[in-house]
Short mmCIF file of N, CA and C in Angstrom, two decimals:
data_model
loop_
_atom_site.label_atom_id
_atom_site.label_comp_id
_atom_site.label_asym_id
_atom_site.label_seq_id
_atom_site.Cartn_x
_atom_site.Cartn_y
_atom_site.Cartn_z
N UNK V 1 -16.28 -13.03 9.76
CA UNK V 1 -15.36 -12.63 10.81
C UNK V 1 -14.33 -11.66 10.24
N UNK V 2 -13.70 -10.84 11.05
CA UNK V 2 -12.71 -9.82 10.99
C UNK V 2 -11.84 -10.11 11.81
N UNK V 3 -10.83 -10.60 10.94
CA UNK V 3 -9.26 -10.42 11.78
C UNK V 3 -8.25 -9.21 11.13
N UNK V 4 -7.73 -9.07 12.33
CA UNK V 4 -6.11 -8.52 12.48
C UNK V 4 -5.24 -8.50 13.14
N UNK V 5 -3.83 -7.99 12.94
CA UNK V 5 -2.86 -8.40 13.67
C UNK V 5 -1.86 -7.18 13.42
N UNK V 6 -1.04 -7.20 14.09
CA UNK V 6 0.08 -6.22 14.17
C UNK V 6 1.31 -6.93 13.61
N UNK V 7 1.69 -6.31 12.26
CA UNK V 7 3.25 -7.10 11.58
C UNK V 7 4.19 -6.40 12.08
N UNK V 8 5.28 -6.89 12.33
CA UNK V 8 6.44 -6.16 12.38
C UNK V 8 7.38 -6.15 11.43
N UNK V 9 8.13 -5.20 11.04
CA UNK V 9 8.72 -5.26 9.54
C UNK V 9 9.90 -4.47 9.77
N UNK V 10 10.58 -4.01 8.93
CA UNK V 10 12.11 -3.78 8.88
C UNK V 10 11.59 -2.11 8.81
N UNK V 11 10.43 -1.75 7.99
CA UNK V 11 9.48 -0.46 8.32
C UNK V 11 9.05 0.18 9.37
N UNK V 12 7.73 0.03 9.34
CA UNK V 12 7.18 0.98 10.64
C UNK V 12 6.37 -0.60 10.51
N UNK V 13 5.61 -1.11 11.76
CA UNK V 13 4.92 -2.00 12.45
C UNK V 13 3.85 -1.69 11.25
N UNK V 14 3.15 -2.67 10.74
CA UNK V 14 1.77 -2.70 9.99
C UNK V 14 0.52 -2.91 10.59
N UNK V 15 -0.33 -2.63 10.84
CA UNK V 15 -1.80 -3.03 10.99
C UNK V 15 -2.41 -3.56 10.05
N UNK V 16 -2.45 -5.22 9.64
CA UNK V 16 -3.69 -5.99 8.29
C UNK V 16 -4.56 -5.87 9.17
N UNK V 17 -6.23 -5.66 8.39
CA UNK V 17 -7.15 -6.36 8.73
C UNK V 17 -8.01 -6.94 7.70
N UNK V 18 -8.27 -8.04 7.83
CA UNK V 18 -9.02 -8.65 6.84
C UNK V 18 -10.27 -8.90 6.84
N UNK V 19 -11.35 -9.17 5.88
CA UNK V 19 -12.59 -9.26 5.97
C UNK V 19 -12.97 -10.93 5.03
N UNK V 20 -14.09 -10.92 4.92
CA UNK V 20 -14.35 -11.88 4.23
C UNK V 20 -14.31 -11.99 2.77
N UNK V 21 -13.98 -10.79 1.92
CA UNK V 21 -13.20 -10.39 0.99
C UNK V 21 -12.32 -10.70 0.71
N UNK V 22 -11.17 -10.58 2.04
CA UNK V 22 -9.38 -10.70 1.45
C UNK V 22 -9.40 -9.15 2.50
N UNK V 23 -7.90 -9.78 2.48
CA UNK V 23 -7.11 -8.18 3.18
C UNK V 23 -7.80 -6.71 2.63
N UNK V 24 -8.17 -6.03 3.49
CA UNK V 24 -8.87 -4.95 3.13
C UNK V 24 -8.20 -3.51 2.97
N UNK V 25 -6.88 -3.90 4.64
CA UNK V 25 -6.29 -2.83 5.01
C UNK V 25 -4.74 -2.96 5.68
N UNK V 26 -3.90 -2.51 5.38
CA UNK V 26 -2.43 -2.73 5.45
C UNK V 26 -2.31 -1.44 6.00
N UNK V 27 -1.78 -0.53 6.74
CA UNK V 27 -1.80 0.73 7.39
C UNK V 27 -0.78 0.85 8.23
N UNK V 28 0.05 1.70 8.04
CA UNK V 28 1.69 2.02 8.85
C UNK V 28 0.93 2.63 10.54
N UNK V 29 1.23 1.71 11.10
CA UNK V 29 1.01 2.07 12.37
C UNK V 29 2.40 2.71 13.68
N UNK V 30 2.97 3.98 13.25
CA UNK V 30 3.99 4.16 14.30
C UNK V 30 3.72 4.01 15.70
N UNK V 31 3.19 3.99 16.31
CA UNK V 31 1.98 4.11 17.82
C UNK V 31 1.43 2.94 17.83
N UNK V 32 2.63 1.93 17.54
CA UNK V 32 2.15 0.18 17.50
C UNK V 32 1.04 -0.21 18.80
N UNK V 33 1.08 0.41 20.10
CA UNK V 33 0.62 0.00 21.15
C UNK V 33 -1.35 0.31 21.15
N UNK V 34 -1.53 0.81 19.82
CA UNK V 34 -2.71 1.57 19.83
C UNK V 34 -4.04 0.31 18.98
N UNK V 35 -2.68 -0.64 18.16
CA UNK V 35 -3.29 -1.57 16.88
C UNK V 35 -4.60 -2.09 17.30
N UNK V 36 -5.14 -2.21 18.39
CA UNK V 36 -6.10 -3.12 19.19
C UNK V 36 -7.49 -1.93 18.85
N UNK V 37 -7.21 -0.80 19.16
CA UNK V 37 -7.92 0.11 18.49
C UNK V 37 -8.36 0.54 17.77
N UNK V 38 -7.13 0.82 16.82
CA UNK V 38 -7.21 1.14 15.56
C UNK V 38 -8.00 0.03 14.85
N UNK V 39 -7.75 -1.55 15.25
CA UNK V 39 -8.05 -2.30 14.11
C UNK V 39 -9.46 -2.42 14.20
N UNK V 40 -10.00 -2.43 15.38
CA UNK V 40 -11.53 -2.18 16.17
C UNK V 40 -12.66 -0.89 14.79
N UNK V 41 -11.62 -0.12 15.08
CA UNK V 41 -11.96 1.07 14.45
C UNK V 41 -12.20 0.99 12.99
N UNK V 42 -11.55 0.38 12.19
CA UNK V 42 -11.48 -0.34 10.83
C UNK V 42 -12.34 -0.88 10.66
N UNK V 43 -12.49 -2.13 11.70
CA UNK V 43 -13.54 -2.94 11.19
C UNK V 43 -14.89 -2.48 11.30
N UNK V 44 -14.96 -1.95 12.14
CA UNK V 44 -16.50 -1.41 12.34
C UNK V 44 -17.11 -0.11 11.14
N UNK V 45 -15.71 0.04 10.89
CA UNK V 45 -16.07 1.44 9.63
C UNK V 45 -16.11 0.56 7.98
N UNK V 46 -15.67 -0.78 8.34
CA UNK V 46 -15.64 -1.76 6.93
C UNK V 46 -17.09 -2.51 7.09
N UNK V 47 -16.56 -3.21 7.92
CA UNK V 47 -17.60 -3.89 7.49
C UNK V 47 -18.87 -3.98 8.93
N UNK V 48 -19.28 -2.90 9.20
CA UNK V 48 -20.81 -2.76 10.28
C UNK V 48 -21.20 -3.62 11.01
N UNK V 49 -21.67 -4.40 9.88
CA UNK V 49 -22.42 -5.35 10.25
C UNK V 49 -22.02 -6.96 11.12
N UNK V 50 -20.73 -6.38 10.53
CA UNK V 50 -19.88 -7.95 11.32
C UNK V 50 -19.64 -7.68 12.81
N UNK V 51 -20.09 -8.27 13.82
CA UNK V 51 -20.14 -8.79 14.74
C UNK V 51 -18.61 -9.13 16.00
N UNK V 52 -18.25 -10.45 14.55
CA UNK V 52 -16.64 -10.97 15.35
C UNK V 52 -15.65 -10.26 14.59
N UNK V 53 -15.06 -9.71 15.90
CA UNK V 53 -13.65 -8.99 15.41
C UNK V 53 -12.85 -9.56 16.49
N UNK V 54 -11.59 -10.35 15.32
CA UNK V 54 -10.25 -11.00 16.16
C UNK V 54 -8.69 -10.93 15.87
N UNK V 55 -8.28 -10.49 16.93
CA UNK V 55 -7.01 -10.61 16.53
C UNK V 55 -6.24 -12.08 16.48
N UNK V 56 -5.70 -12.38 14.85
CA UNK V 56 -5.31 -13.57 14.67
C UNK V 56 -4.38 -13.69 13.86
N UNK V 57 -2.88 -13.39 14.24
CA UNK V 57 -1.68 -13.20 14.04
C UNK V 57 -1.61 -14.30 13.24
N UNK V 58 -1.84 -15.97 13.57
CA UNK V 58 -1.18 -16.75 12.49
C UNK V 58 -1.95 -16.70 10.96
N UNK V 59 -3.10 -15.81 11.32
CA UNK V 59 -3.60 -16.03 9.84
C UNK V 59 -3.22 -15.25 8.77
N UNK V 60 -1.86 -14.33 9.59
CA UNK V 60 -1.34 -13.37 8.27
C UNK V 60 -0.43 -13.81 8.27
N UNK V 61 0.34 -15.09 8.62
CA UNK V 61 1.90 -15.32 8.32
C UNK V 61 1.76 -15.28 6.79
N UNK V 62 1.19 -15.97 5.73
CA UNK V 62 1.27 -15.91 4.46
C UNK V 62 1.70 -14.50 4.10
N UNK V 63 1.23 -13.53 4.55
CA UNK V 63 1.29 -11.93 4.40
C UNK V 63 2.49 -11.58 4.93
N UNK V 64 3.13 -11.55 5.99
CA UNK V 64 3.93 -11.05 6.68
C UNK V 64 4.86 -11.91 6.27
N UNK V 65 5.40 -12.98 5.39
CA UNK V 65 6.37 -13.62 5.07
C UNK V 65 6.83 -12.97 3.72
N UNK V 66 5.71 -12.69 2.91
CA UNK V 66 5.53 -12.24 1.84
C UNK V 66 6.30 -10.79 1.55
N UNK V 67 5.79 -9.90 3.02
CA UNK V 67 6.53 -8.69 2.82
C UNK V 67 7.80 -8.62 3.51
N UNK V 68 8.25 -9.68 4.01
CA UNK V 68 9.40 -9.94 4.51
C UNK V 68 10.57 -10.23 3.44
N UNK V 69 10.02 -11.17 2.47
CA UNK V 69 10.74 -11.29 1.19
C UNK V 69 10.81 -10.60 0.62
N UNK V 70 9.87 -9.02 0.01
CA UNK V 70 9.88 -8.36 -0.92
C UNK V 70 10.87 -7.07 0.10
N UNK V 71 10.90 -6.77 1.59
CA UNK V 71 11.92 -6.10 1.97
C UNK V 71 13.68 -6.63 1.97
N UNK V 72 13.50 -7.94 1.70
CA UNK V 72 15.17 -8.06 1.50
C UNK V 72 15.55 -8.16 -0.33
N UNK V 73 14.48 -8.06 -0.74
CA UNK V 73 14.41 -7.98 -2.63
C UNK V 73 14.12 -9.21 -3.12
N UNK V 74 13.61 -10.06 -2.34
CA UNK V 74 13.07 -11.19 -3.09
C UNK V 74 11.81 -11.93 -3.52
N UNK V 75 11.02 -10.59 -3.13
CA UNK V 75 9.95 -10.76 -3.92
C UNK V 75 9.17 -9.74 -4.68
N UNK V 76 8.83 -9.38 -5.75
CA UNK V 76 8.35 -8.23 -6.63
C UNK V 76 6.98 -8.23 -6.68
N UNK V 77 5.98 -9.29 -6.61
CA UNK V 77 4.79 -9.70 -6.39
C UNK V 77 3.97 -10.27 -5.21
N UNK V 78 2.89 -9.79 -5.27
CA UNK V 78 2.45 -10.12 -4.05
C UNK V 78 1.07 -11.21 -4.71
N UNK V 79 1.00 -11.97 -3.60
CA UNK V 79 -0.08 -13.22 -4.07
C UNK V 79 -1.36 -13.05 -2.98
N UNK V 80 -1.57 -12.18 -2.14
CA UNK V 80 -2.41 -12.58 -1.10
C UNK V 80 -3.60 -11.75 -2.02
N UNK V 81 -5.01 -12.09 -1.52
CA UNK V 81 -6.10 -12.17 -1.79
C UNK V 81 -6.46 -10.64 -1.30
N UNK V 82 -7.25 -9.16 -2.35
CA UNK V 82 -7.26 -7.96 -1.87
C UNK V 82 -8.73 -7.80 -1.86
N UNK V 83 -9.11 -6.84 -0.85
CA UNK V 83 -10.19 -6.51 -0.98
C UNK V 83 -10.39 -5.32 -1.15
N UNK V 84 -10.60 -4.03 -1.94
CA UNK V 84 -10.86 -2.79 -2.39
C UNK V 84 -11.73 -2.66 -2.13
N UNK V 85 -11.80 -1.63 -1.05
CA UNK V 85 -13.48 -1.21 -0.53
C UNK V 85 -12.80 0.49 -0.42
N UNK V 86 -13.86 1.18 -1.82
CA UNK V 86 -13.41 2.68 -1.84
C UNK V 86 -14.69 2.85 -3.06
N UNK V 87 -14.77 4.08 -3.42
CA UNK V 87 -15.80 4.68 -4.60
C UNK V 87 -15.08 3.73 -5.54
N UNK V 88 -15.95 4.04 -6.52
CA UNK V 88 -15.80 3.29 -8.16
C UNK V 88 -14.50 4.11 -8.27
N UNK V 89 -14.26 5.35 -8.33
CA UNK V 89 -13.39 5.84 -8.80
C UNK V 89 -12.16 5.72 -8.64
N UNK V 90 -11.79 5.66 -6.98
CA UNK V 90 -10.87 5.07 -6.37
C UNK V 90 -10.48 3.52 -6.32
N UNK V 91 -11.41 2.74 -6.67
CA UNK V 91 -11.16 1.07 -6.81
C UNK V 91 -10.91 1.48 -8.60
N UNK V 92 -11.04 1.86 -9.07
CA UNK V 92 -10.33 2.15 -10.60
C UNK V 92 -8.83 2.56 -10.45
N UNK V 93 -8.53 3.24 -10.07
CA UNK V 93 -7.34 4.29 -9.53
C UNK V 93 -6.18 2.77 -9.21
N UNK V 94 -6.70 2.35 -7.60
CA UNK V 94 -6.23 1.13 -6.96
C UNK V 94 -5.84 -0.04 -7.74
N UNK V 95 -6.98 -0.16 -8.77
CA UNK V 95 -6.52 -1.23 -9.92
C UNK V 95 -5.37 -0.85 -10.75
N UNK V 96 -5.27 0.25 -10.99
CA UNK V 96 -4.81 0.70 -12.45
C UNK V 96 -2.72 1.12 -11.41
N UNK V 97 -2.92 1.05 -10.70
CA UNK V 97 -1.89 0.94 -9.84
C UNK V 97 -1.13 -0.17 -9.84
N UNK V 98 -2.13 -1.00 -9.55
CA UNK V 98 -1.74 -2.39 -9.56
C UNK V 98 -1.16 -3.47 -10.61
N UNK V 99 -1.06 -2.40 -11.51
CA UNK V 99 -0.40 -2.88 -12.70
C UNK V 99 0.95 -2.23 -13.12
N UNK V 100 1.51 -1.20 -12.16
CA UNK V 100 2.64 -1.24 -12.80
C UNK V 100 3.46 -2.13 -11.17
N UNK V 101 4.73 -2.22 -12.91
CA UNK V 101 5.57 -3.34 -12.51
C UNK V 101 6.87 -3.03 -11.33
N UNK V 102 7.14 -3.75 -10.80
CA UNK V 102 7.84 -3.35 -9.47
C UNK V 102 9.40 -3.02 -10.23
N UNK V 103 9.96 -1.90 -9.49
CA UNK V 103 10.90 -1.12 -10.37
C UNK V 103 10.92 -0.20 -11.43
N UNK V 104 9.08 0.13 -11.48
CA UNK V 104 9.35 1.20 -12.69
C UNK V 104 8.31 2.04 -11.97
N UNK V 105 8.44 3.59 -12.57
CA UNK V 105 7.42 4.38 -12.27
C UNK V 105 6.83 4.99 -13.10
N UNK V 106 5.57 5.87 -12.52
CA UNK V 106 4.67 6.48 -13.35
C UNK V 106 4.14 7.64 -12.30
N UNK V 107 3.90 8.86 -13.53
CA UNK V 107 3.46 9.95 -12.75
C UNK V 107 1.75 10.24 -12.70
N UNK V 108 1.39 10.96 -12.07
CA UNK V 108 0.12 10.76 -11.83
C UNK V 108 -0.79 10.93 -12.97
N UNK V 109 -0.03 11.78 -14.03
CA UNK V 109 -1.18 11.70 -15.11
C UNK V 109 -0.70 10.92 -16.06
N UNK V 110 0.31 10.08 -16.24
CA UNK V 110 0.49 8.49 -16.91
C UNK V 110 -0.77 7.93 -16.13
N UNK V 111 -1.15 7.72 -15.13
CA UNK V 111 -2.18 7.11 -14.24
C UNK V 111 -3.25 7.26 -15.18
N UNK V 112 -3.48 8.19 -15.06
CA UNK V 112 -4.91 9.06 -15.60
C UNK V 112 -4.99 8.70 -16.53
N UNK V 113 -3.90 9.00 -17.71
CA UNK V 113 -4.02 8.87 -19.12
C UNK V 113 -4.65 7.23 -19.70
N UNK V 114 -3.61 6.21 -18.38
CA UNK V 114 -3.89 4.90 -18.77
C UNK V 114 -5.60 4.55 -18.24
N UNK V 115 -5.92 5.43 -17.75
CA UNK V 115 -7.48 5.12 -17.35
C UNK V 115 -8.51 5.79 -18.09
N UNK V 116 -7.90 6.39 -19.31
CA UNK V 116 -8.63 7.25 -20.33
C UNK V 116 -9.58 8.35 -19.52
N UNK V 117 -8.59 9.21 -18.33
CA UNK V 117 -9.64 10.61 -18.06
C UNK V 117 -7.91 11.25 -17.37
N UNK V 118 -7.31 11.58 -18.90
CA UNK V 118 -6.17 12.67 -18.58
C UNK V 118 -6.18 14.12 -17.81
N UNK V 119 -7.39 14.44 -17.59
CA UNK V 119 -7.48 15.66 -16.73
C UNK V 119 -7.51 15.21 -15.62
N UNK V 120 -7.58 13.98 -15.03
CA UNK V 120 -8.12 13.43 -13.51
C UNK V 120 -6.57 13.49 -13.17
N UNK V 121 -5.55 14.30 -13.20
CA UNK V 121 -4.06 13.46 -12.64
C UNK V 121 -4.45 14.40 -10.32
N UNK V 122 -5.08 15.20 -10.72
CA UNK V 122 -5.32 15.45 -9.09
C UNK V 122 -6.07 14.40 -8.24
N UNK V 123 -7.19 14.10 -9.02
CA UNK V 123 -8.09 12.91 -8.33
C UNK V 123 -7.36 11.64 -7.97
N UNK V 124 -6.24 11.45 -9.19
CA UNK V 124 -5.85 10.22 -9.29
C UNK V 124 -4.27 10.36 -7.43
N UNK V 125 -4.05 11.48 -7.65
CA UNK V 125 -3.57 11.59 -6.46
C UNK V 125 -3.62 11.70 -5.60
N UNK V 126 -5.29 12.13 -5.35
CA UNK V 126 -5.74 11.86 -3.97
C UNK V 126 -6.41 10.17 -3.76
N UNK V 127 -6.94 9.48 -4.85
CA UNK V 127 -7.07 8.35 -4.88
C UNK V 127 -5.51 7.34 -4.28
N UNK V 128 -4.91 8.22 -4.62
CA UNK V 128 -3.65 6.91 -4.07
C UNK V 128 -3.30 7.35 -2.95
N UNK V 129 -3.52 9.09 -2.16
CA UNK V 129 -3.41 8.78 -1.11
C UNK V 129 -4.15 8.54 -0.03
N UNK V 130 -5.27 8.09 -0.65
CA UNK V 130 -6.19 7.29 0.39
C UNK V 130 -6.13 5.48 0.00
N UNK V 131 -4.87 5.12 -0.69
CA UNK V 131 -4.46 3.61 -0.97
C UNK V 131 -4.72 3.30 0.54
N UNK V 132 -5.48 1.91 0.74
CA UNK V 132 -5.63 1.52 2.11
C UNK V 132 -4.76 0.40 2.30
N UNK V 133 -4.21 -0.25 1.14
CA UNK V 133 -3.64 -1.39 0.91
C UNK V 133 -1.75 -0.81 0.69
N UNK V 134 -1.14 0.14 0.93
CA UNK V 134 0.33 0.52 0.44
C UNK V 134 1.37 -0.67 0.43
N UNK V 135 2.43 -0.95 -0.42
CA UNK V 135 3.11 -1.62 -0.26
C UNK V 135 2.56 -3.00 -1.78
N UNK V 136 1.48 -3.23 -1.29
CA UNK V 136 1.16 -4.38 -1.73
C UNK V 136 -0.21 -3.55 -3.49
N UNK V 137 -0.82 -2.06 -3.07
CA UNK V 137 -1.02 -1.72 -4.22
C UNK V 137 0.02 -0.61 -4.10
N UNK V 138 0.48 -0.67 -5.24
CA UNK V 138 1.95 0.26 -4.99
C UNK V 138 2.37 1.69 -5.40
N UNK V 139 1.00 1.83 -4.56
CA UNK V 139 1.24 3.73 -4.90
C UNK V 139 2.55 4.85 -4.63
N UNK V 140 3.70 3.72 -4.09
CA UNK V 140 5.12 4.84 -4.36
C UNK V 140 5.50 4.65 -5.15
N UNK V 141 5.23 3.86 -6.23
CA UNK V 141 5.75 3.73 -7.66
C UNK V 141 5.10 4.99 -8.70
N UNK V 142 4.15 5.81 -7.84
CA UNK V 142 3.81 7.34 -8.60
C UNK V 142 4.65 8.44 -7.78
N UNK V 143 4.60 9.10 -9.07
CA UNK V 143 5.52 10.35 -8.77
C UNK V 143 5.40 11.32 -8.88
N UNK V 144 5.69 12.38 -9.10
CA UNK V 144 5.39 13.64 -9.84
C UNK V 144 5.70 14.30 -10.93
N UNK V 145 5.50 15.18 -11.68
CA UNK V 145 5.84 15.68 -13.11
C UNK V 145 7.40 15.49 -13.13
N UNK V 146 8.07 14.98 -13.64
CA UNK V 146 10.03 15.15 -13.80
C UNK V 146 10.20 14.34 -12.35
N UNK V 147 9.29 13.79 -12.11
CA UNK V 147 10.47 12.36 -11.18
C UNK V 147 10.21 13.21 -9.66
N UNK V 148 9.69 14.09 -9.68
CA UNK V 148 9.31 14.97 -8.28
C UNK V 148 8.70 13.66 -6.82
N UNK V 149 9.25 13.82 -5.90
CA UNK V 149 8.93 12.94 -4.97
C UNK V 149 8.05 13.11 -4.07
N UNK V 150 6.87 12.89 -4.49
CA UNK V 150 5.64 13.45 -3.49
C UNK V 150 5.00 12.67 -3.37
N UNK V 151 3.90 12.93 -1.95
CA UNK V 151 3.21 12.11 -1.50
C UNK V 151 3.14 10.69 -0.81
N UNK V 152 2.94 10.32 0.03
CA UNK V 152 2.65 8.74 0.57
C UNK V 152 2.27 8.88 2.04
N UNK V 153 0.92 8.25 2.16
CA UNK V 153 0.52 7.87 3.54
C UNK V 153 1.61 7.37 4.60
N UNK V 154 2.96 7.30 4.15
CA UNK V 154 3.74 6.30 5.32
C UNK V 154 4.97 7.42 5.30
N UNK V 155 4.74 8.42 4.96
CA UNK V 155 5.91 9.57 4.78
C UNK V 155 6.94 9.03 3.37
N UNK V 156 7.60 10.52 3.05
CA UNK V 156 8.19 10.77 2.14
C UNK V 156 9.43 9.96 2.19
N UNK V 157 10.03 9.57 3.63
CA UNK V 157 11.32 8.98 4.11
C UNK V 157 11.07 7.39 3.67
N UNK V 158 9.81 6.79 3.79
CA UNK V 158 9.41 5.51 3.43
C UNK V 158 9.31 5.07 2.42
N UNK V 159 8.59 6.49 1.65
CA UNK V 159 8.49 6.27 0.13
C UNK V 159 9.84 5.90 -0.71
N UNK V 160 10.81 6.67 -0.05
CA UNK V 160 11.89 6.53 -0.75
C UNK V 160 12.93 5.64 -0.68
N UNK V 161 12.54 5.15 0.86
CA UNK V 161 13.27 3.40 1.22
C UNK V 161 13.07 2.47 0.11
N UNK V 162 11.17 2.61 0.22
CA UNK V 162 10.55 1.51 -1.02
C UNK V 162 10.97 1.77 -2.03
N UNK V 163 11.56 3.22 -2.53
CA UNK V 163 11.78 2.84 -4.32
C UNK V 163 13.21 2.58 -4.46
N UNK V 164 13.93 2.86 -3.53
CA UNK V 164 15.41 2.32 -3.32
C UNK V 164 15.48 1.06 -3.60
N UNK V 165 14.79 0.64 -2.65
CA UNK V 165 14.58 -1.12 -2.08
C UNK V 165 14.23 -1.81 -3.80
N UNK V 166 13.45 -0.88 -4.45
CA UNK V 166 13.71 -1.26 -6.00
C UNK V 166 13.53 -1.08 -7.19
N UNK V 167 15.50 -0.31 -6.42
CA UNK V 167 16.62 -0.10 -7.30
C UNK V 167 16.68 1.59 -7.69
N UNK V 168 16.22 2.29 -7.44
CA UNK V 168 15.79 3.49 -7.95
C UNK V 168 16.99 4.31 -7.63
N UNK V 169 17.37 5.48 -7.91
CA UNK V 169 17.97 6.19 -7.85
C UNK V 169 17.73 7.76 -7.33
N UNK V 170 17.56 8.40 -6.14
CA UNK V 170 17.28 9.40 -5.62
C UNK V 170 18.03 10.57 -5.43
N UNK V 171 17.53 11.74 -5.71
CA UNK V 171 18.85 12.86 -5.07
C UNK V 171 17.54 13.52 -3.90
N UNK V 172 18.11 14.57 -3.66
CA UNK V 172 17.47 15.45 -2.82
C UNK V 172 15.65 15.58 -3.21
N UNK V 173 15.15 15.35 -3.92
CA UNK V 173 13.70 15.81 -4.19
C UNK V 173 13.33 14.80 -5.64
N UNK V 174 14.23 14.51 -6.12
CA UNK V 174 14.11 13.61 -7.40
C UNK V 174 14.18 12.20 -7.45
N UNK V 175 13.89 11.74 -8.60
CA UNK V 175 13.87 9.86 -8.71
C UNK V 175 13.99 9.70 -9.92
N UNK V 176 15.38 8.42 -10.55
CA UNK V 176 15.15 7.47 -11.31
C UNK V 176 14.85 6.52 -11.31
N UNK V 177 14.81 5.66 -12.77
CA UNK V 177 14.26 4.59 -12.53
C UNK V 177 15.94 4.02 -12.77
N UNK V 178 15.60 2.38 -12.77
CA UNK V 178 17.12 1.83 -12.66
C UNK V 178 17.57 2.03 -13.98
N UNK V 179 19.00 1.79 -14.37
CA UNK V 179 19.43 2.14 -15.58
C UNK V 179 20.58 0.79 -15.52
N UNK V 180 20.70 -0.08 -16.87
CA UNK V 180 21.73 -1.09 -16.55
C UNK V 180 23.29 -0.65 -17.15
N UNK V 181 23.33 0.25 -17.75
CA UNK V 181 23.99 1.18 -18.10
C UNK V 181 23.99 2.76 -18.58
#
């Protein structure tokens, strides 16, 4: 079976849908009234062959509590169960994401480098912006050469909520990381 549901968040409204995997897809939905569609649309492009597709709001409270805590700063980790459905290359990318730590960043060819193919820092940026999972694999924690603020499926204005949200330091086009002095 395939469920999803429409979260509401302090963000833009989310679209999960999950498979028999684990959460597959987390997706900023501004045009909340459309989710019934969209999530239709997901599932049938995930997983074909499945049949039942339902919308079933209580089965993401675990999820939607989760990112409820990590938007007021109290939670840095996420525990729910993922499912990566992308090329080898991109479920490499998605992993290797998923390891840095909440509050620090890395630019796209730190990415690369840590995946031993330092020329890939373009691939590795289009790999994150086809992240289907944002938020929870945490592709605004990449950046650009000198802290440059680019890229994110949920806009540039979001990206920069999330690295605020932790702790970061922004000017007009730039980003630090936190500093305790």
């Amino acid at each position: 079976m395939v469920r999803y549901a429409l979260l509401r968040t302090v963000l833009d409204p989310l679209l999960a849908v999950s498979g028999p995997g684990g959460l597959a897809r987390l997706e900023f939905l501004p045009r909340a009234w459309e989710f019934h569609t969209r999530a239709h649309a997901i599932a049938r492009e995930l997983y074909p062959e499945e049949k039942s597709i339902r919308e079933t709001p209580r089965f993401f409270d675990d999820l939607h509590g989760q990112l409820a805590e990590y938007f007021v700063g109290r939670r840095s980790t996420f525990t729910v169960d993922l499912h990566l459905i992308g090329s080898d290359f991109q479920v490499k990318v998605w992993t290797q994401l998923l390891k840095i730590p909440y509050g620090k960043l890395r630019t796209y060819g730190q990415v690369a480098r840590a995946m031993r193919k330092p020329t890939a820092f373009r691939a590795v940026g289009q790999a994150a912006g086809h992240n289907p999972l944002p938020i929870l694999v945490p592709c605004h924690r990449v950046v650009g050469k000198g802290g440059l603020l680019v890229g994110f499926a949920g806009g540039i204005t979001t990206k920069a909520r999330l690295l605020r949200l932790e702790g970061h330091t922004l000017d007009a086009e730039h980003i630090e990381e936190p500093r305790l002095f």
